[in-house]
Amino acid sequence: MQAQISPARSVSGAVLLPGDKSISHRYAMLAAIAEGDSKILNYSTGADCHSTLGCVRALGIQVEESDTEVLIHGRGAEGLSAPQSDLDAGNSGSTIRMLSGILAARNFESRIGGDESLSRRPMDRIMRPLAEMGASIEARDGRYPPLAIHGRKLHPIEYTLPMASAQVKTCVLFGGLNADGDTIVHEPMRTRDHTELALRDFGADIDVHKRTITLHGPAHLQGRELQVPGDLSSAAFFLVAALIVAESNLVIHGVGLNPTRSALLDFLAGMGAAIQILEIKQTGSELIGDILVRKSAVRGGVLEKAQTAALIDEIPALAVLGAASEEGLVVRDAAELRVKETDRIATIAENCGRMGIRIEVREDGFEIPGKQTFHAAELDSFGDHRIAMAFAVAALAADGPCT
Ligand code: S3P
């Protein structure tokens, strides 16, 4: 697909974003193993979350979709059936990593894989803890999809995550749902806690104390009606667009404001961005609100340590903002960017280069000086949705049309 994007005069008005990707995946997977029907409102319209629904269907669960509403007829902890063919996670790391926790604990065999990008992403990070729980999983070259999962009853473990990863945390907790006893996960840094909140919403017994999560298994999940908040990581692209394009004034309605995700807003405010939260409500265990953003002179900043982990998906958008800022952006401790849908340090650098934006690349981050001009260019998403969106936003502020 090719798109022509012309420079914008202003980014103004109001937008309502699709449902949060992370939350949609979790609600769909938990609904599939819960007892009874779950209705999920504002389910993500993105391809990744539809890969999850495809897998849920292939596991014998009836799923009805209308517009952005999804009805999942859960059949309880033992209600999934062996898939007839390989499960297809498409481009979605969340689907393969989180669903593997559920599959490893079933009493059947399954295989799960995905597209070319997913096939290059490491799965040993989930295979290790699942093996400790007694799971039997084979992967290509020992660490890449497709995974062949020989399901069986798992036992609970206490596990310290070697990296900050909400997907791995979720996989271990999902693996522990059918186990007898406490599955305990320690995180090196707090990552998004949608799993903990969703598990509680579906009726699991779970405690969180600082960076330690304890799931008391086995869990008996009950179907629920839940609304997915708008996706804050998608809002990041609109926020940056409004911040860098002259005369912009935009309201983004119904955005998820979970405190483990909203570090983005704090970081932007710290840079001097004119951002206001208009109203905060609760939906299920998640927070939701409207955000007002206006064109601002942003100073620039440094992203490192825990903050980097909390903002990992927003870094492509922030790179664009950094180039337009007064003092630029420094990103450190972000080696995880190298194992996303693309090596995002490399794909950000490549597109910056094409637009004439100076960038200095490090092994675990980059440095972009401020006050730079985006020059019209032919850009490449490299098949990565966040790279496509970040540079579509850069194109809005460029000195001519971009492809
Ligand atoms: C996600 C966690 C993050 C994030 C991904 C979604 C999740 O991945 O980058 O887009 O929903 O748990 P990691 O767990 O690999 O950090």
XYZ file of C-alpha atoms and ligand atoms in Angstrom:
419
model
C 0.000 0.000 0.000
C 1.158 3.527 -0.839
C -0.191 6.792 0.554
C 0.526 10.389 -0.461
C 0.512 12.762 2.492
C 0.501 16.519 1.986
C 1.628 19.027 4.618
C -1.211 20.081 6.949
C -2.152 23.660 7.857
C -3.641 22.586 11.199
C -4.724 19.440 13.058
C -7.976 20.478 14.690
C -11.360 19.077 15.627
C -12.297 15.999 17.603
C -11.430 12.313 17.182
C -12.682 9.137 18.743
C -10.044 6.407 18.653
C -10.494 2.659 18.237
C -10.289 0.479 21.330
C -6.973 -0.164 23.048
C -5.063 -3.017 21.442
C -3.510 -4.386 24.642
C -6.815 -4.438 26.511
C -8.774 -5.913 23.578
C -6.423 -8.913 23.340
C -6.703 -9.634 27.060
C -10.495 -9.317 27.225
C -10.932 -11.632 24.217
C -8.596 -14.323 25.558
C -10.073 -14.266 29.047
C -13.634 -14.243 27.676
C -12.776 -17.409 25.715
C -11.891 -19.342 28.885
C -14.530 -17.739 31.114
C -17.847 -19.362 31.933
C -20.694 -17.770 29.933
C -21.034 -14.865 27.509
C -18.852 -11.780 27.442
C -19.753 -8.643 25.545
C -16.783 -6.438 24.649
C -17.628 -2.904 23.557
C -15.241 -0.771 21.448
C -13.060 -3.787 20.619
C -9.943 -2.767 18.668
C -10.496 -2.590 14.903
C -6.822 -3.371 14.247
C -5.635 -6.501 12.477
C -3.719 -7.758 15.542
C -6.827 -8.043 17.701
C -8.633 -9.754 14.836
C -5.842 -12.313 14.764
C -6.684 -12.996 18.402
C -10.386 -13.429 17.552
C -9.420 -15.769 14.684
C -7.408 -17.922 17.099
C -10.243 -17.943 19.644
C -12.648 -19.145 16.909
C -10.166 -21.799 15.769
C -10.165 -23.072 19.364
C -13.883 -23.832 19.064
C -15.299 -20.708 20.734
C -18.202 -18.936 19.072
C -17.495 -15.251 18.440
C -20.033 -12.781 17.050
C -18.925 -9.393 15.770
C -20.980 -6.347 14.876
C -19.288 -3.034 14.240
C -16.944 -2.675 17.229
C -18.933 -4.939 19.537
C -17.772 -8.492 20.087
C -19.749 -11.238 21.782
C -17.733 -14.247 22.935
C -19.522 -17.371 24.112
C -17.026 -18.672 26.671
C -17.225 -22.310 27.733
C -15.110 -22.214 30.879
C -11.585 -23.362 31.676
C -11.964 -26.692 29.867
C -14.063 -25.344 26.983
C -11.371 -24.837 24.320
C -10.920 -27.597 21.754
C -7.844 -28.648 19.770
C -7.458 -26.505 16.629
C -7.792 -28.326 13.271
C -4.860 -26.425 11.767
C -2.085 -24.021 12.773
C -3.272 -20.987 14.746
C -2.406 -17.752 12.927
C -1.240 -14.869 15.127
C -0.560 -12.744 12.005
C 1.697 -9.808 12.924
C 0.778 -9.897 16.601
C 3.395 -10.550 19.275
C 0.729 -10.129 21.961
C -1.425 -12.870 20.417
C 1.314 -15.482 20.215
C 2.992 -14.676 23.546
C -0.120 -14.311 25.688
C -2.174 -17.086 24.067
C 0.748 -19.518 24.433
C 0.292 -19.291 28.217
C -3.290 -20.485 27.791
C -2.445 -23.140 25.167
C 0.388 -24.642 27.217
C -2.080 -25.398 30.015
C -4.696 -27.179 27.828
C -4.981 -30.922 27.358
C -4.350 -30.836 23.598
C -1.658 -30.161 21.011
C -1.531 -26.909 19.067
C 0.758 -25.009 16.744
C 0.845 -21.227 16.518
C 2.777 -18.982 14.130
C 2.417 -15.797 12.138
C 3.744 -13.586 9.371
C 7.331 -13.016 8.336
C 7.933 -10.264 10.924
C 6.477 -12.320 13.770
C 8.550 -15.312 12.674
C 11.692 -13.284 13.461
C 10.627 -12.301 17.003
C 12.059 -14.104 20.052
C 9.796 -16.532 21.901
C 12.395 -17.990 24.262
C 11.354 -15.273 26.717
C 8.010 -17.084 27.158
C 9.299 -20.610 26.593
C 11.643 -20.425 29.589
C 9.047 -19.677 32.296
C 6.477 -21.966 30.686
C 9.042 -24.794 30.698
C 9.582 -24.123 34.421
C 5.848 -24.580 34.847
C 6.156 -28.009 33.193
C 5.158 -27.024 29.657
C 6.509 -28.718 26.577
C 7.057 -26.350 23.639
C 9.208 -26.572 20.508
C 10.230 -23.590 18.414
C 12.094 -23.037 15.165
C 15.805 -22.786 16.005
C 14.798 -23.109 19.653
C 13.336 -19.606 19.878
C 11.301 -18.468 16.847
C 7.708 -19.125 15.705
C 5.965 -21.320 14.834
C 5.609 -22.897 18.249
C 4.458 -26.500 18.704
C 2.752 -26.647 22.074
C 2.052 -29.973 23.773
C -0.538 -28.888 26.317
C -0.720 -30.355 29.812
C -1.590 -29.318 33.373
C 0.991 -26.792 34.571
C 2.234 -26.152 38.073
C 2.598 -22.703 39.646
C 6.013 -20.994 39.790
C 7.619 -17.918 41.245
C 9.282 -16.101 38.364
C 11.413 -12.968 38.077
C 11.109 -11.436 34.619
C 14.568 -10.841 33.117
C 13.179 -7.935 31.034
C 10.331 -5.458 31.438
C 7.655 -7.174 29.343
C 3.919 -7.116 29.953
C 3.491 -9.823 27.323
C 5.754 -12.233 29.181
C 4.140 -11.354 32.525
C 0.745 -12.057 30.981
C 1.867 -15.359 29.474
C 3.057 -16.615 32.879
C -0.117 -15.469 34.654
C -2.318 -17.023 31.951
C -0.283 -20.230 32.312
C -1.011 -20.165 36.047
C -4.787 -19.808 35.695
C -5.413 -23.575 35.790
C -2.557 -24.410 38.165
C -3.157 -25.386 41.783
C -1.578 -22.720 43.982
C 0.094 -19.321 43.699
C 1.784 -18.161 40.507
C 4.038 -15.274 41.489
C 5.660 -12.852 39.037
C 8.253 -10.234 40.002
C 8.820 -7.419 37.512
C 12.116 -5.510 37.202
C 10.033 -2.430 36.346
C 6.319 -1.909 36.487
C 4.787 -2.625 33.062
C 1.225 -2.058 31.870
C -1.145 -3.754 34.323
C -4.116 -4.462 32.039
C -3.759 -8.191 32.708
C -3.993 -7.788 36.465
C -7.051 -5.521 36.123
C -8.741 -7.747 33.541
C -8.137 -10.890 35.592
C -9.818 -9.214 38.543
C -12.716 -8.062 36.327
C -13.267 -11.648 35.156
C -13.248 -12.884 38.763
C -9.708 -14.207 39.355
C -8.166 -13.931 42.817
C -5.056 -11.786 42.319
C -2.915 -9.568 44.567
C -0.499 -6.878 43.479
C 2.130 -5.551 45.825
C 4.549 -3.075 44.230
C 6.248 -5.072 41.449
C 5.039 -8.507 42.585
C 1.859 -10.098 41.282
C 0.358 -13.171 42.926
C -2.359 -15.146 41.182
C -4.137 -17.638 43.432
C -4.984 -20.585 41.195
C -6.998 -22.243 39.950
C -9.147 -19.341 38.778
C -12.839 -19.546 37.957
C -13.510 -16.839 35.389
C -16.994 -15.523 34.667
C -18.122 -13.835 31.419
C -18.518 -10.053 31.666
C -19.627 -6.970 29.754
C -16.655 -4.619 29.393
C -15.844 -1.499 27.433
C -12.385 -1.056 25.924
C -11.003 2.488 26.336
C -9.605 4.307 23.283
C -5.978 3.413 22.564
C -3.544 5.836 24.233
C -0.672 4.536 22.093
C -2.690 5.456 18.988
C -3.533 8.809 20.586
C 0.238 9.459 20.706
C 0.304 9.987 16.930
C -2.536 12.519 17.059
C -0.967 14.252 20.062
C 2.359 14.645 18.266
C 0.604 15.781 15.059
C -1.251 18.498 16.960
C 1.903 19.527 18.828
C 4.018 20.017 15.700
C 1.537 21.382 13.131
C 0.776 25.129 13.389
C -2.592 26.346 14.709
C -3.657 22.911 15.926
C -6.307 22.367 18.558
C -7.608 18.827 18.953
C -9.802 16.900 21.362
C -9.302 13.132 21.611
C -12.321 11.500 23.225
C -12.542 8.417 25.435
C -8.825 7.620 25.728
C -7.540 5.009 28.193
C -5.680 6.734 31.032
C -4.417 3.735 32.969
C -1.554 5.098 35.137
C 0.822 2.369 33.886
C 0.326 3.742 30.345
C -0.169 7.475 30.853
C 3.549 8.195 31.400
C 3.301 9.540 27.860
C 1.145 12.447 29.020
C 3.483 13.238 31.924
C 6.484 13.151 29.609
C 4.806 15.461 27.099
C 3.681 17.843 29.847
C 7.266 17.846 31.191
C 8.420 18.956 27.723
C 6.017 21.881 27.901
C 3.228 20.464 25.711
C -0.157 22.151 26.134
C -2.216 19.104 27.103
C -5.284 19.066 29.299
C -7.310 16.115 30.555
C -10.929 17.231 30.408
C -12.777 14.470 32.248
C -11.828 11.155 33.834
C -14.250 8.248 34.317
C -13.887 4.604 35.180
C -14.949 1.768 32.896
C -14.517 -1.687 34.427
C -11.178 -1.307 36.225
C -9.721 1.022 33.587
C -9.716 4.829 33.487
C -10.909 6.768 30.480
C -10.897 10.489 29.652
C -10.857 13.210 26.995
C -7.598 14.930 26.090
C -7.263 18.451 24.693
C -4.008 19.242 22.906
C -2.814 22.461 21.270
C 0.228 23.337 19.145
C 3.062 24.051 21.577
C 6.726 24.906 21.612
C 8.070 21.756 23.274
C 11.488 21.798 24.880
C 12.696 18.231 24.264
C 13.791 15.670 26.814
C 15.593 12.523 27.886
C 13.863 9.135 28.063
C 15.606 6.459 30.127
C 15.187 3.550 32.563
C 11.655 2.824 33.820
C 10.210 5.660 31.762
C 11.478 4.064 28.563
C 9.734 0.792 29.434
C 6.490 2.634 30.169
C 6.594 4.452 26.822
C 8.089 1.800 24.589
C 5.313 1.859 21.944
C 5.238 5.650 21.811
C 8.925 6.116 20.970
C 8.476 6.245 17.156
C 6.005 9.126 17.589
C 8.240 10.820 20.174
C 11.212 10.613 17.784
C 9.265 12.794 15.345
C 8.365 15.225 18.114
C 12.016 15.299 19.229
C 13.191 16.515 15.814
C 10.629 19.334 15.917
C 11.353 20.270 19.543
C 13.676 23.005 20.812
C 16.376 20.783 22.323
C 15.801 17.349 20.776
C 15.215 13.917 22.260
C 17.603 11.414 23.834
C 16.385 7.803 24.229
C 18.347 5.334 26.384
C 17.718 1.844 27.818
C 15.484 0.994 24.864
C 17.117 -2.168 23.443
C 13.623 -3.758 23.406
C 12.897 -1.495 20.409
C 15.145 -3.777 18.384
C 12.788 -6.778 18.775
C 9.444 -5.146 17.975
C 7.557 -5.567 14.645
C 10.764 -4.159 13.114
C 14.067 -3.119 14.650
C 12.538 0.259 15.462
C 15.868 1.965 16.165
C 16.947 1.065 12.627
C 13.615 1.890 10.936
C 13.296 5.246 12.734
C 16.870 6.108 11.724
C 16.291 5.087 8.096
C 13.187 7.269 7.704
C 14.772 10.189 9.563
C 17.685 9.961 7.126
C 15.308 10.032 4.168
C 13.679 13.225 5.518
C 17.045 14.879 6.158
C 16.646 14.577 9.940
C 19.934 14.109 11.809
C 19.934 11.194 14.260
C 22.706 9.449 16.166
C 22.012 5.774 16.740
C 23.176 3.796 19.789
C 22.789 0.094 20.544
C 19.981 0.794 23.038
C 18.568 4.091 21.779
C 19.257 7.243 19.793
C 19.715 10.991 19.988
C 17.847 13.424 17.737
C 18.805 17.113 17.850
C 15.938 19.615 17.911
C 14.868 22.458 15.596
C 15.077 20.311 12.468
C 13.072 20.558 9.243
C 11.270 17.551 7.799
C 12.013 17.386 4.081
C 9.609 15.735 1.650
C 10.677 12.154 0.964
C 9.620 8.682 -0.028
C 9.326 6.822 3.279
C 8.983 3.159 4.172
C 6.882 1.608 6.959
C 8.847 -1.649 6.611
C 5.464 -3.273 7.363
C 5.454 -1.815 10.895
C 2.241 0.008 11.858
C 3.865 2.370 14.360
C 6.601 3.353 11.894
C 3.900 4.039 9.263
C 1.930 6.241 11.676
C 4.947 8.095 13.105
C 6.238 9.101 9.684
C 2.746 9.894 8.399
C 2.725 12.465 11.217
C 6.199 13.722 10.237
C 4.838 14.115 6.686
C 2.117 16.471 7.966
C 4.873 18.863 9.062
C 7.133 18.368 5.998
C 8.099 20.962 3.393
C 6.259 19.088 0.605
C 4.186 15.964 -0.107
C 5.583 12.639 1.092
C 4.941 9.090 -0.071
C 2.176 -5.132 25.084
C 3.396 -5.039 25.687
C 4.569 -4.452 25.056
C 4.160 -3.580 23.873
C 3.187 -4.273 22.960
C 1.928 -4.620 23.716
C 1.064 -5.761 25.802
O 5.405 -5.483 24.576
O 5.302 -3.181 23.136
O 2.840 -3.432 21.863
O -0.097 -5.612 25.366
O 1.329 -6.395 26.826
P 6.493 -6.219 25.504
O 5.782 -7.041 26.493
O 7.304 -7.045 24.551
O 7.291 -5.112 26.127
